[in-house]
XYZ file of C-alpha atoms in Angstrom:
404
model
C 36.314 -35.157 -35.804
C 33.731 -36.105 -33.190
C 31.466 -38.555 -35.079
C 28.653 -38.377 -32.522
C 28.533 -34.577 -32.665
C 28.726 -34.605 -36.494
C 25.787 -37.033 -36.850
C 23.826 -35.086 -34.225
C 24.281 -31.929 -36.284
C 23.123 -33.708 -39.442
C 20.039 -35.046 -37.682
C 19.200 -31.520 -36.596
C 18.884 -30.439 -40.199
C 17.146 -33.618 -41.336
C 14.382 -33.294 -38.737
C 12.821 -30.287 -40.477
C 9.184 -30.946 -41.339
C 8.980 -34.229 -39.395
C 7.027 -35.039 -36.245
C 10.292 -34.877 -34.309
C 10.725 -31.276 -35.476
C 7.434 -30.290 -33.819
C 8.373 -32.122 -30.621
C 11.801 -30.484 -30.447
C 10.208 -27.075 -30.841
C 7.919 -27.875 -27.917
C 10.964 -28.955 -25.872
C 12.785 -25.700 -26.664
C 9.703 -23.666 -25.785
C 9.236 -25.524 -22.492
C 12.860 -24.907 -21.468
C 12.627 -21.259 -22.572
C 9.393 -20.668 -20.662
C 10.792 -22.416 -17.596
C 13.916 -20.242 -17.552
C 11.970 -17.042 -18.293
C 9.356 -17.686 -15.587
C 12.037 -18.533 -13.005
C 14.032 -15.379 -13.755
C 10.934 -13.167 -13.624
C 9.620 -14.887 -10.468
C 12.842 -14.447 -8.527
C 13.310 -10.877 -9.767
C 9.799 -9.955 -8.588
C 10.145 -11.886 -5.308
C 13.427 -10.181 -4.458
C 11.936 -6.884 -5.590
C 9.025 -7.282 -3.166
C 11.359 -8.327 -0.372
C 13.765 -5.427 -0.882
C 11.005 -2.824 -1.302
C 9.125 -3.871 1.819
C 12.265 -4.299 3.903
C 13.501 -0.912 2.727
C 10.233 0.720 3.820
C 10.388 -1.005 7.218
C 14.051 -0.112 7.737
C 13.370 3.523 6.817
C 11.199 3.809 9.923
C 12.750 1.360 12.362
C 16.265 0.565 11.123
C 17.552 -2.909 11.976
C 17.483 -2.577 15.761
C 16.093 -0.202 18.356
C 17.587 0.325 21.802
C 15.587 1.988 24.547
C 14.810 1.719 28.259
C 12.736 -1.102 29.657
C 9.096 -0.118 29.990
C 6.664 -2.535 31.611
C 3.722 -0.554 30.230
C 4.832 -0.998 26.602
C 4.215 2.690 26.080
C 5.349 4.574 22.998
C 6.703 7.266 25.323
C 9.612 5.781 27.275
C 12.080 7.072 29.828
C 15.061 8.866 28.267
C 18.551 7.441 27.976
C 21.917 9.157 27.682
C 22.932 9.356 24.036
C 26.722 10.107 24.011
C 27.812 7.173 26.166
C 25.501 4.674 24.455
C 26.547 5.791 20.963
C 30.227 5.465 21.828
C 29.609 1.916 23.069
C 27.690 0.941 19.942
C 30.333 2.328 17.580
C 32.776 -0.243 18.934
C 30.939 -2.862 16.895
C 32.412 -2.981 13.363
C 29.097 -4.221 11.921
C 27.342 -0.942 12.842
C 26.880 1.369 9.857
C 24.803 4.216 11.314
C 23.143 5.259 14.577
C 20.059 7.478 14.634
C 18.669 8.889 17.917
C 14.911 9.282 18.187
C 12.128 10.163 20.603
C 8.372 9.641 20.442
C 5.450 11.544 21.903
C 1.722 11.025 21.488
C -0.333 13.977 20.294
C -3.741 14.992 18.999
C -3.848 16.980 15.774
C -6.716 19.429 15.520
C -7.712 21.233 12.354
C -10.770 23.309 11.601
C -12.869 20.257 10.733
C -11.036 17.163 11.965
C -9.293 15.678 15.021
C -6.843 12.740 14.911
C -4.527 11.023 17.378
C -0.938 10.438 16.161
C 2.568 9.722 17.380
C 5.167 12.412 16.767
C 8.536 10.786 16.096
C 11.476 13.136 16.487
C 14.731 12.519 14.634
C 18.136 14.187 14.605
C 19.325 14.801 11.055
C 22.726 16.015 12.238
C 23.707 12.579 13.520
C 22.985 10.678 10.275
C 20.784 11.367 7.235
C 17.316 9.910 7.643
C 16.366 7.024 5.358
C 12.805 8.379 5.354
C 13.737 10.625 2.433
C 13.075 7.717 0.069
C 9.382 7.696 1.073
C 8.773 11.370 0.353
C 6.066 11.756 -2.329
C 5.509 15.514 -2.258
C 6.939 18.627 -0.650
C 10.378 18.779 0.954
C 12.113 17.025 3.806
C 12.416 18.549 7.269
C 14.726 21.489 7.780
C 16.911 21.550 10.898
C 17.987 25.121 11.795
C 20.915 25.566 14.153
C 19.332 28.203 16.379
C 16.030 26.582 17.360
C 13.867 23.501 16.968
C 12.226 23.085 13.581
C 8.458 23.563 13.344
C 8.279 21.442 10.175
C 6.593 18.041 10.156
C 6.121 15.232 7.652
C 2.653 13.673 7.442
C 1.733 10.433 5.762
C -0.619 10.688 2.808
C -3.311 8.880 4.830
C -3.083 11.302 7.752
C -2.987 14.306 5.422
C -6.106 13.092 3.589
C -7.990 12.421 6.836
C -7.164 15.887 8.181
C -7.512 17.579 4.778
C -4.062 19.072 5.052
C -1.695 19.912 2.221
C 1.859 21.223 1.838
C 2.292 24.559 3.635
C -0.758 24.191 5.905
C -0.456 24.672 9.663
C -2.010 22.478 12.337
C -2.199 22.507 16.132
C -0.687 19.562 18.012
C -2.063 18.993 21.530
C 0.252 17.055 23.856
C -1.451 15.441 26.831
C 0.883 16.034 29.785
C 0.987 18.016 32.986
C 0.522 20.823 32.191
C -0.890 20.234 28.647
C 1.093 21.781 25.811
C 0.133 23.033 22.368
C 2.447 23.479 19.393
C 1.757 24.807 15.923
C 3.532 22.877 13.145
C 3.705 23.400 9.410
C 3.337 20.549 6.889
C 6.657 20.534 5.023
C 6.219 17.236 3.161
C 4.087 14.150 2.694
C 5.423 10.606 2.773
C 3.945 7.235 1.845
C 5.306 3.807 2.746
C 2.194 1.775 1.941
C 2.475 0.093 5.362
C -0.458 0.834 7.658
C 1.735 0.276 10.724
C 3.480 3.563 9.858
C 1.124 5.545 7.639
C -1.792 5.408 10.081
C 0.195 6.504 13.131
C 3.453 8.413 12.684
C 4.260 12.064 12.062
C 7.932 12.949 11.615
C 9.463 16.016 13.265
C 12.514 17.509 14.971
C 13.683 15.655 18.093
C 14.419 18.995 19.762
C 10.679 19.718 19.919
C 10.175 16.590 22.030
C 13.162 17.500 24.216
C 11.594 20.900 24.890
C 8.188 19.373 25.648
C 9.731 16.865 28.076
C 12.295 19.313 29.499
C 15.184 17.034 28.510
C 18.753 18.271 28.064
C 20.426 17.773 24.676
C 22.203 14.637 25.908
C 18.965 12.662 26.413
C 16.979 10.784 23.774
C 14.096 8.330 23.756
C 16.260 5.642 22.139
C 18.591 4.944 19.252
C 18.085 3.074 15.994
C 20.998 0.992 14.709
C 21.655 0.233 11.034
C 23.965 -2.680 10.254
C 26.235 -3.038 7.256
C 24.737 -6.455 6.515
C 21.153 -7.251 7.520
C 21.881 -10.995 7.333
C 24.108 -10.576 10.407
C 21.210 -9.214 12.476
C 20.784 -12.164 14.874
C 24.438 -12.719 15.876
C 25.151 -8.973 16.123
C 21.998 -8.376 18.183
C 22.936 -11.184 20.572
C 26.457 -9.849 21.028
C 25.223 -6.289 21.427
C 22.574 -7.259 23.971
C 25.173 -8.940 26.190
C 27.130 -5.665 26.364
C 24.181 -3.360 27.081
C 23.386 -2.053 30.589
C 20.759 -4.052 32.461
C 18.113 -1.314 32.200
C 18.147 -1.160 28.382
C 16.334 -3.397 25.929
C 17.120 -4.264 22.329
C 14.310 -4.852 19.814
C 15.074 -6.455 16.461
C 13.041 -5.230 13.511
C 12.139 -8.825 12.642
C 10.408 -9.146 16.020
C 8.724 -5.743 16.002
C 7.081 -6.422 12.638
C 7.061 -10.201 12.698
C 3.862 -10.465 10.646
C 5.470 -8.721 7.667
C 8.632 -10.830 7.752
C 6.584 -14.015 8.201
C 4.568 -13.045 5.130
C 7.768 -12.589 3.119
C 9.034 -15.979 4.279
C 5.767 -17.659 3.297
C 5.911 -15.972 -0.111
C 9.428 -17.283 -0.585
C 8.350 -20.864 0.152
C 5.466 -20.670 -2.312
C 7.736 -19.424 -5.078
C 10.269 -22.215 -4.443
C 7.524 -24.846 -4.754
C 6.271 -23.185 -7.929
C 9.751 -23.161 -9.458
C 10.313 -26.839 -8.637
C 7.128 -27.653 -10.541
C 8.351 -25.631 -13.522
C 11.694 -27.465 -13.579
C 9.879 -30.813 -13.326
C 7.638 -30.003 -16.313
C 10.587 -28.822 -18.438
C 12.558 -31.952 -17.496
C 9.643 -34.242 -18.325
C 9.253 -32.586 -21.752
C 12.950 -33.097 -22.462
C 12.738 -36.800 -21.529
C 9.693 -37.269 -23.758
C 11.415 -35.473 -26.632
C 14.510 -37.688 -26.522
C 12.316 -40.802 -26.302
C 10.440 -39.755 -29.448
C 13.710 -38.981 -31.250
C 15.058 -42.436 -30.395
C 11.877 -44.163 -31.569
C 11.866 -42.244 -34.869
C 15.551 -43.071 -35.411
C 15.350 -46.746 -34.496
C 16.263 -47.811 -38.048
C 19.270 -45.522 -38.057
C 20.376 -46.817 -34.651
C 20.193 -50.399 -35.981
C 22.272 -49.507 -39.043
C 24.892 -47.703 -36.951
C 25.157 -50.695 -34.610
C 25.436 -53.045 -37.590
C 28.444 -51.150 -38.972
C 30.207 -51.177 -35.587
C 29.019 -48.130 -33.634
C 29.023 -48.639 -29.873
C 26.154 -47.824 -27.513
C 28.167 -44.987 -25.973
C 28.767 -43.391 -29.383
C 25.069 -43.517 -30.286
C 24.141 -42.339 -26.788
C 26.539 -39.374 -27.207
C 24.838 -38.510 -30.489
C 21.459 -38.065 -28.785
C 23.158 -36.386 -25.806
C 24.557 -33.660 -28.075
C 21.128 -33.334 -29.667
C 19.533 -32.781 -26.268
C 22.340 -30.394 -25.290
C 21.641 -28.300 -28.380
C 17.933 -28.092 -27.540
C 18.689 -27.136 -23.930
C 21.104 -24.362 -24.858
C 18.698 -22.885 -27.395
C 15.851 -22.990 -24.894
C 18.007 -21.321 -22.223
C 19.089 -18.614 -24.677
C 15.519 -17.746 -25.617
C 14.396 -18.008 -21.999
C 17.046 -15.560 -20.797
C 16.199 -13.108 -23.575
C 12.480 -13.227 -22.742
C 12.911 -13.186 -18.945
C 15.543 -10.468 -18.763
C 13.749 -8.468 -21.469
C 10.496 -8.486 -19.497
C 12.330 -7.520 -16.293
C 14.055 -4.631 -18.096
C 10.772 -3.329 -19.512
C 9.102 -3.454 -16.096
C 12.126 -1.945 -14.340
C 12.443 1.065 -16.651
C 8.860 1.663 -17.835
C 6.694 0.309 -14.936
C 4.268 -1.426 -17.274
C 2.410 -3.359 -14.551
C 0.938 -1.159 -11.776
C -0.237 -2.328 -8.350
C -2.707 -1.075 -5.786
C -0.646 0.329 -2.867
C -3.508 -0.418 -0.466
C -3.031 -4.157 -1.015
C 0.583 -4.586 -2.161
C 2.414 -1.789 -0.250
C 3.740 -0.347 -3.550
C 2.359 1.175 -6.749
C 4.116 -1.085 -9.293
C 5.581 -4.564 -9.652
C 9.160 -4.249 -8.331
C 12.191 -5.770 -10.051
C 15.471 -6.577 -8.329
C 18.563 -7.485 -10.357
C 20.634 -10.254 -8.778
C 23.246 -11.715 -11.196
C 24.073 -14.516 -8.754
C 20.473 -15.818 -8.709
C 20.261 -15.594 -12.514
C 23.445 -17.649 -12.871
C 22.219 -20.217 -10.308
C 18.883 -20.607 -12.131
C 20.639 -21.163 -15.447
C 23.072 -23.677 -13.970
C 20.234 -25.569 -12.247
C 18.219 -25.691 -15.473
C 21.245 -26.809 -17.475
C 22.149 -29.620 -15.058
C 18.592 -30.959 -14.682
C 18.062 -30.856 -18.442
C 21.271 -32.800 -19.090
C 20.227 -35.423 -16.552
C 16.873 -35.620 -18.307
C 18.648 -36.157 -21.625
C 20.748 -39.029 -20.234
C 17.781 -41.001 -18.866
C 16.157 -42.050 -22.186
C 19.495 -42.656 -23.967
C 19.954 -45.849 -21.948
C 17.137 -47.305 -24.059
C 19.659 -47.500 -26.896
C 21.531 -50.413 -25.275
C 18.345 -52.518 -25.529
C 17.955 -52.018 -29.270
C 19.170 -54.985 -31.354
C 20.446 -54.278 -34.882
C 18.354 -56.977 -36.608
C 15.119 -55.924 -34.913
C 15.863 -52.208 -35.377
C 16.568 -52.476 -39.115
C 13.231 -54.227 -39.604
C 11.483 -51.624 -37.407
C 9.027 -49.405 -39.239
């Protein structure tokens, strides 16, 4: 039988109703709150990161390859698609390749006029990730015989032009000679990101080819999706070295640097916040063990008088602190994971899309992060338990027995 563990268990029951009992409850609550807040914070942080990155990737993928343009115009010179695609598919990290083309236009309705950018995509090459942003209507149809006259408008553009599903609008393309096309609103999307919602209309790439008199082999550029976004920098560097001299490669992290910088800043703030939480929980555990030792000074003196060693008595309080830590972690995981589950399935906390890019607090489940948070809490709490137990070696039996 482990004597230290046995005595620790007996003390646990004897503390009921004492001052130590109140302090231990506070210690358990502090550990539980620390674990719960850390789990919820990381789940929300990763949820924000994944939601925003997913919205950005749905419009720009991980990389865009197009011709050099000194004017930084949205309308660029075309490039040959088949040869470029075959070169890109040699990279094993490439998951999908989506050709695109852009053309500026002016939409005119009966009452309103608005300048936009028509982005043409080719659904036959790879399914568009823009489907996830569709909020009403249907996605574009791509008939085999001719170019589709369907377009997707953002909710902002549709509201400004007072257009709804099924309405038709005239698109004026400023070129020589000027062209006019009538398109039908097939669906409405919403990303929550002004960089997209204020500017882009989605349509069939064949419409842009016809307007520019391009053959089917030419596109404005290609968007590349990687299997692992974390490999973006090394893959982009390797890919750039193998591209022809007249092509440029734009990483999504550079195109929308302000959004990724904001995510990075948010991550730093959360890390600092979590360190403060761990410090408070650790301090409470140290204070709790100190109080337990002071209230049990008489008992420590008696145990030393009958031959107990400092290590045995120290182990007794160590097991006591271990019990408090495990109980606090159990309650903390139940509260944290329970809150995340409620928010994930029932969307209890809404958000304003105008300010937060989404209509609810997002939750992302990452078992690895949850395990790391629990291990970090467990290790720091155990270290906190060991610190005050070294006070035991300074307690003398004669003085301790007289202590009141």
